[in-house]
Amino acid sequence: MYRRILPLLIISSITVTYADSATQTDWSGGSGVWGPVTEFGIEFYSDSGIACYSVSGDIALGMIDDVVGHNVAWDFDGAASVYSEDIDGDGDMDILGAAYIDDNITWWENLDGSGTSWTEHTIDDYFYGAISVYSEDINGDGDMDVLCSSTWDYGIAWWENVDGTGTSWIEHTVDGDFYYAMSVYSEDIDGDGDMDVLGTEYDADKITWWENLDGSGISWTEHTITGGFLGACSVYSEDIDGDGDMDVLGAGGSNYKIAWWENVTGSGTLWITHTVEDYFKDPRCVYSEDIDGDGDMDVLGAAEQGIYDDISWWENADGSGTSWVKHIVHSYFFLGASSVYSADMDNDGDMDILGAGYYEADIHWFENLDGSGTSWSSHLVYGSFGGVNSVYSEDINGDGIMDVIGAARTGDEIAWWEVMSYPSEGTLVSSVLDVECSPVWSTIDWSALEPAETSIGFQVRSSIDPDSGAMGPWSDTFYVPCNLLGILTDGEQYVQYKVILETSDPDITPTLSDVMLTWDPLGISGDTGPNSFELLPFYPNPACSVPSVRFGLPEVSAVELSIFDVSGRLLEQISTEEYPAGYHSVFLDELSPGIYFCRMVSGNFTATQRFVVIE
């Protein structure tokens, strides 16, 4: 009984001492530092196929442009608008479209969630001049309904998704006298908990919202926001001034303006006009997103006849919507910019921008390089999409990466593109670390997320010379934390690691959060060694099946080491041996997974450490 409780009584009184270590938890400083350095810091030497170190500190495989197109419809005559929503409630994203010439509103069912097999469902095959489509739960029954606007005499209507499967629809008119309705959107404008409808009337220069009187979508009251916004062609809603209610944005094609209207009381009955831009040549689309990541909502626009500023965004300078700074995203050779949208296309935590060029027949996405919206890189999604009129982004195949959807008005097409993927492998090489001693190498350990079909491996090397030509060959690759005995040469004070990230699924990446190297600082010139007897904590703990015991001696001393299991049974006793002053490491026999105690006796000194062995 005494043996069973002895380790538990002694362990609580141990003074904790540990070997030296170096940890890297952040690579945001970027590449280019060979070293030698005395700590890893936030920099490294080189990388290939690695990204994400500039945002979170972690590293992952870097996303690459890898465009794969998927056709949804070839013969959707006059495809004018596209949107995505889970119409049938099965958990994957479907696609909606409005065809201007076909007078058709259709949704395509994403049959297996992969976006490679579609079934067409017609919602209405005679909605004359259908031009803008949107989806929202208009009647509050929990499934997604559909809205559309007509450029002729059908105004604005919505279709009730009767049983939530998208196979049965009932049409409800919002306003049948809203002539040349160019754009439709839905938002809770009056803050009463149900969804209202917004629209633009191009010929009448109007932007209007309709109040959903009882939340059922059957009875509507019209509220005019503005009646003098020339060529009103696009409407959107967002809380621009950050006061908690929904404001309204509009683009006026004839007056070259982008403006927003402040919902003064939050009820949608009193509005104040604020100009964002008074010369944006023939704007066709307006949208809002926090582009610079400062917590307030900015404004985006696409100008059909823009030359220097066809895709632009305006910075909400103080968050109140009263002061705006223009930033041009793309200019020249993007003829007929017709649509703009924003999404995090590269999964780096900031918002990128998508744009469609009607005459250029191009869809691009613009990478927000530093998250501030002041530096952009253009990526072509598709360059032969005739008369592209609408662009949108959604995760169509459910891989966690945003895809691009487009409608080609002259090409009569609805299509979507996978535009990003991960490379199969990426590597990062650390700076050369100077441990400033002649070490006995102990362990390497790391923290990471490794989804199925991904892996993270490490190679290491050490040298007595930090020159790039003298570091020598890399070790074999190991995929689990381990002891460095026999991998690195004891006494070589310069060390370097290489991490290898791999995936067999282009939609998934592993992520590395930190890496730690440990060593015993033996043979330090001028070092007096430990000042007292020490039994050092096991590291790593849990350990692999062959852990090592580390201890320090202030003088030449005889040491006895004993290993007990959790019941107090003696499993191993290392013969008493005399060691010189300094730090020492003794490897144990292989142990099965479990909880163990190590007792060290040296003269009058006795100490115990608890450790765990895992497979």
Short mmCIF file of N, CA and C in Angstrom, two decimals, residues 182-266:
data_model
loop_
_atom_site.label_atom_id
_atom_site.label_comp_id
_atom_site.label_asym_id
_atom_site.label_seq_id
_atom_site.Cartn_x
_atom_site.Cartn_y
_atom_site.Cartn_z
N MET A 182 -36.92 46.76 -63.21
CA MET A 182 -35.60 46.25 -63.57
C MET A 182 -34.97 45.35 -62.51
N SER A 183 -35.28 45.60 -61.25
CA SER A 183 -34.57 44.92 -60.17
C SER A 183 -35.53 44.62 -59.03
N VAL A 184 -35.33 43.48 -58.39
CA VAL A 184 -36.16 43.11 -57.24
C VAL A 184 -35.26 42.56 -56.14
N TYR A 185 -35.65 42.85 -54.89
CA TYR A 185 -34.89 42.39 -53.74
C TYR A 185 -35.86 42.26 -52.57
N SER A 186 -35.46 41.59 -51.51
CA SER A 186 -36.33 41.43 -50.35
C SER A 186 -35.53 41.65 -49.07
N GLU A 187 -36.15 42.37 -48.13
CA GLU A 187 -35.54 42.64 -46.83
C GLU A 187 -36.65 43.08 -45.88
N ASP A 188 -36.42 42.95 -44.58
CA ASP A 188 -37.37 43.44 -43.58
C ASP A 188 -37.11 44.93 -43.36
N ILE A 189 -37.76 45.74 -44.16
CA ILE A 189 -37.50 47.19 -44.16
C ILE A 189 -38.07 47.87 -42.92
N ASP A 190 -39.24 47.45 -42.46
CA ASP A 190 -39.88 48.13 -41.33
C ASP A 190 -39.59 47.47 -39.99
N GLY A 191 -38.76 46.45 -39.98
CA GLY A 191 -38.34 45.83 -38.73
C GLY A 191 -39.42 45.12 -37.97
N ASP A 192 -40.45 44.61 -38.67
CA ASP A 192 -41.55 43.94 -37.97
C ASP A 192 -41.42 42.43 -37.98
N GLY A 193 -40.31 41.91 -38.53
CA GLY A 193 -40.05 40.47 -38.47
C GLY A 193 -40.45 39.70 -39.70
N ASP A 194 -41.13 40.33 -40.67
CA ASP A 194 -41.43 39.62 -41.91
C ASP A 194 -40.71 40.29 -43.07
N MET A 195 -40.68 39.61 -44.20
CA MET A 195 -39.91 40.06 -45.34
C MET A 195 -40.75 40.93 -46.27
N ASP A 196 -40.22 42.12 -46.56
CA ASP A 196 -40.84 43.05 -47.49
C ASP A 196 -40.14 42.92 -48.85
N VAL A 197 -40.59 43.71 -49.81
CA VAL A 197 -40.06 43.62 -51.17
C VAL A 197 -39.64 45.01 -51.64
N LEU A 198 -38.50 45.07 -52.35
CA LEU A 198 -38.03 46.31 -52.96
C LEU A 198 -37.94 46.12 -54.47
N GLY A 199 -38.12 47.24 -55.21
CA GLY A 199 -37.98 47.17 -56.65
C GLY A 199 -37.65 48.53 -57.26
N THR A 200 -37.12 48.49 -58.49
CA THR A 200 -36.85 49.73 -59.24
C THR A 200 -37.73 49.76 -60.48
N GLU A 201 -38.28 50.95 -60.78
CA GLU A 201 -39.07 51.16 -61.99
C GLU A 201 -38.27 52.10 -62.89
N TYR A 202 -37.67 51.54 -63.94
CA TYR A 202 -36.70 52.25 -64.75
C TYR A 202 -37.29 53.50 -65.41
N ASP A 203 -38.43 53.37 -66.10
CA ASP A 203 -39.00 54.49 -66.85
C ASP A 203 -39.54 55.58 -65.93
N ALA A 204 -40.05 55.18 -64.78
CA ALA A 204 -40.62 56.16 -63.84
C ALA A 204 -39.59 56.68 -62.85
N ASP A 205 -38.36 56.21 -62.95
CA ASP A 205 -37.26 56.69 -62.09
C ASP A 205 -37.56 56.47 -60.60
N LYS A 206 -38.21 55.34 -60.30
CA LYS A 206 -38.66 55.10 -58.93
C LYS A 206 -37.90 53.97 -58.26
N ILE A 207 -37.70 54.13 -56.96
CA ILE A 207 -37.30 53.04 -56.09
C ILE A 207 -38.38 52.92 -55.02
N THR A 208 -38.92 51.74 -54.86
CA THR A 208 -40.11 51.52 -54.04
C THR A 208 -39.91 50.30 -53.15
N TRP A 209 -40.60 50.33 -51.99
CA TRP A 209 -40.70 49.09 -51.22
C TRP A 209 -42.15 48.83 -50.88
N TRP A 210 -42.48 47.56 -50.80
CA TRP A 210 -43.84 47.14 -50.49
C TRP A 210 -43.86 46.44 -49.15
N GLU A 211 -44.74 46.90 -48.30
CA GLU A 211 -44.86 46.38 -46.95
C GLU A 211 -45.71 45.11 -46.96
N ASN A 212 -45.16 44.06 -46.40
CA ASN A 212 -45.84 42.77 -46.25
C ASN A 212 -46.75 42.88 -45.03
N LEU A 213 -48.01 43.24 -45.26
CA LEU A 213 -48.87 43.73 -44.19
C LEU A 213 -49.06 42.74 -43.05
N ASP A 214 -49.35 41.49 -43.36
CA ASP A 214 -49.59 40.53 -42.27
C ASP A 214 -48.56 39.39 -42.27
N GLY A 215 -47.50 39.54 -43.07
CA GLY A 215 -46.45 38.52 -43.11
C GLY A 215 -46.76 37.33 -43.98
N SER A 216 -47.93 37.32 -44.62
CA SER A 216 -48.31 36.18 -45.45
C SER A 216 -47.97 36.38 -46.92
N GLY A 217 -47.63 37.65 -47.29
CA GLY A 217 -47.33 37.94 -48.68
C GLY A 217 -48.54 38.07 -49.57
N ILE A 218 -49.71 38.18 -48.97
CA ILE A 218 -50.96 38.29 -49.76
C ILE A 218 -51.39 39.74 -49.93
N SER A 219 -51.10 40.55 -48.93
CA SER A 219 -51.55 41.95 -48.96
C SER A 219 -50.34 42.86 -48.81
N TRP A 220 -50.26 43.88 -49.73
CA TRP A 220 -49.08 44.73 -49.80
C TRP A 220 -49.48 46.21 -49.82
N THR A 221 -48.66 47.04 -49.19
CA THR A 221 -48.82 48.49 -49.27
C THR A 221 -47.53 49.08 -49.85
N GLU A 222 -47.70 49.91 -50.88
CA GLU A 222 -46.55 50.50 -51.56
C GLU A 222 -46.06 51.75 -50.84
N HIS A 223 -44.73 51.85 -50.70
CA HIS A 223 -44.10 53.03 -50.13
C HIS A 223 -43.00 53.48 -51.09
N THR A 224 -43.12 54.69 -51.63
CA THR A 224 -42.11 55.20 -52.55
C THR A 224 -40.95 55.78 -51.75
N ILE A 225 -39.75 55.31 -52.08
CA ILE A 225 -38.54 55.83 -51.45
C ILE A 225 -38.08 57.07 -52.19
N THR A 226 -38.06 56.98 -53.52
CA THR A 226 -37.71 58.14 -54.35
C THR A 226 -38.43 58.02 -55.68
N GLY A 227 -38.86 59.16 -56.20
CA GLY A 227 -39.54 59.19 -57.49
C GLY A 227 -38.78 59.96 -58.54
N GLY A 228 -37.53 60.33 -58.27
CA GLY A 228 -36.77 61.13 -59.21
C GLY A 228 -35.35 60.64 -59.39
N PHE A 229 -35.16 59.34 -59.37
CA PHE A 229 -33.84 58.75 -59.51
C PHE A 229 -33.73 58.20 -60.92
N LEU A 230 -33.17 59.00 -61.83
CA LEU A 230 -33.24 58.75 -63.27
C LEU A 230 -32.66 57.39 -63.65
N GLY A 231 -33.46 56.62 -64.37
CA GLY A 231 -33.02 55.32 -64.85
C GLY A 231 -32.73 54.33 -63.73
N ALA A 232 -33.57 54.34 -62.70
CA ALA A 232 -33.36 53.44 -61.56
C ALA A 232 -33.33 51.99 -62.05
N CYS A 233 -32.18 51.32 -61.86
CA CYS A 233 -32.04 49.98 -62.45
C CYS A 233 -31.59 48.91 -61.48
N SER A 234 -31.11 49.28 -60.29
CA SER A 234 -30.63 48.27 -59.35
C SER A 234 -30.93 48.72 -57.94
N VAL A 235 -31.36 47.80 -57.09
CA VAL A 235 -31.69 48.11 -55.70
C VAL A 235 -31.11 47.03 -54.79
N TYR A 236 -30.70 47.45 -53.61
CA TYR A 236 -30.16 46.54 -52.60
C TYR A 236 -30.44 47.15 -51.24
N SER A 237 -30.38 46.35 -50.20
CA SER A 237 -30.66 46.85 -48.85
C SER A 237 -29.58 46.39 -47.88
N GLU A 238 -29.13 47.31 -47.04
CA GLU A 238 -28.14 47.01 -46.01
C GLU A 238 -28.18 48.12 -44.97
N ASP A 239 -27.68 47.86 -43.77
CA ASP A 239 -27.61 48.87 -42.72
C ASP A 239 -26.33 49.69 -42.95
N ILE A 240 -26.45 50.74 -43.73
CA ILE A 240 -25.28 51.51 -44.16
C ILE A 240 -24.72 52.37 -43.03
N ASP A 241 -25.59 52.95 -42.22
CA ASP A 241 -25.11 53.86 -41.16
C ASP A 241 -24.94 53.17 -39.81
N GLY A 242 -25.14 51.85 -39.76
CA GLY A 242 -24.88 51.09 -38.54
C GLY A 242 -25.79 51.41 -37.39
N ASP A 243 -27.03 51.86 -37.67
CA ASP A 243 -27.94 52.20 -36.58
C ASP A 243 -28.92 51.08 -36.26
N GLY A 244 -28.78 49.94 -36.93
CA GLY A 244 -29.61 48.78 -36.59
C GLY A 244 -30.82 48.56 -37.46
N ASP A 245 -31.16 49.51 -38.34
CA ASP A 245 -32.27 49.28 -39.27
C ASP A 245 -31.73 49.21 -40.70
N MET A 246 -32.59 48.75 -41.60
CA MET A 246 -32.16 48.50 -42.97
C MET A 246 -32.39 49.73 -43.84
N ASP A 247 -31.31 50.16 -44.49
CA ASP A 247 -31.36 51.26 -45.44
C ASP A 247 -31.44 50.68 -46.86
N VAL A 248 -31.48 51.55 -47.85
CA VAL A 248 -31.66 51.11 -49.23
C VAL A 248 -30.61 51.78 -50.12
N LEU A 249 -30.04 50.99 -51.03
CA LEU A 249 -29.08 51.47 -52.02
C LEU A 249 -29.69 51.39 -53.40
N GLY A 250 -29.29 52.31 -54.28
CA GLY A 250 -29.77 52.27 -55.65
C GLY A 250 -28.74 52.75 -56.64
N ALA A 251 -28.84 52.22 -57.87
CA ALA A 251 -28.01 52.67 -58.99
C ALA A 251 -28.93 53.26 -60.05
N GLY A 252 -28.58 54.48 -60.51
CA GLY A 252 -29.37 55.16 -61.53
C GLY A 252 -28.63 55.23 -62.83
N GLY A 253 -29.07 54.45 -63.82
CA GLY A 253 -28.36 54.36 -65.08
C GLY A 253 -28.33 55.63 -65.88
N SER A 254 -29.38 56.45 -65.77
CA SER A 254 -29.45 57.67 -66.59
C SER A 254 -28.79 58.87 -65.93
N ASN A 255 -28.77 58.88 -64.60
CA ASN A 255 -28.16 60.02 -63.91
C ASN A 255 -26.75 59.73 -63.40
N TYR A 256 -26.25 58.53 -63.73
CA TYR A 256 -24.88 58.14 -63.40
C TYR A 256 -24.60 58.14 -61.90
N LYS A 257 -25.61 57.88 -61.10
CA LYS A 257 -25.45 58.00 -59.66
C LYS A 257 -25.54 56.66 -58.94
N ILE A 258 -24.79 56.60 -57.84
CA ILE A 258 -24.98 55.60 -56.80
C ILE A 258 -25.40 56.36 -55.54
N ALA A 259 -26.48 55.95 -54.94
CA ALA A 259 -26.98 56.65 -53.75
C ALA A 259 -27.51 55.64 -52.74
N TRP A 260 -27.69 56.14 -51.51
CA TRP A 260 -28.37 55.33 -50.51
C TRP A 260 -29.36 56.20 -49.76
N TRP A 261 -30.41 55.57 -49.26
CA TRP A 261 -31.47 56.27 -48.55
C TRP A 261 -31.52 55.78 -47.11
N GLU A 262 -31.41 56.73 -46.23
CA GLU A 262 -31.40 56.45 -44.79
C GLU A 262 -32.82 56.22 -44.29
N ASN A 263 -33.02 55.09 -43.66
CA ASN A 263 -34.30 54.72 -43.06
C ASN A 263 -34.37 55.42 -41.70
N VAL A 264 -34.87 56.64 -41.70
CA VAL A 264 -34.70 57.55 -40.57
C VAL A 264 -35.29 57.00 -39.28
N THR A 265 -36.49 56.50 -39.33
CA THR A 265 -37.17 56.02 -38.11
C THR A 265 -37.13 54.51 -37.98
N GLY A 266 -36.63 53.84 -39.00
CA GLY A 266 -36.60 52.37 -38.98
C GLY A 266 -37.90 51.74 -39.42
#
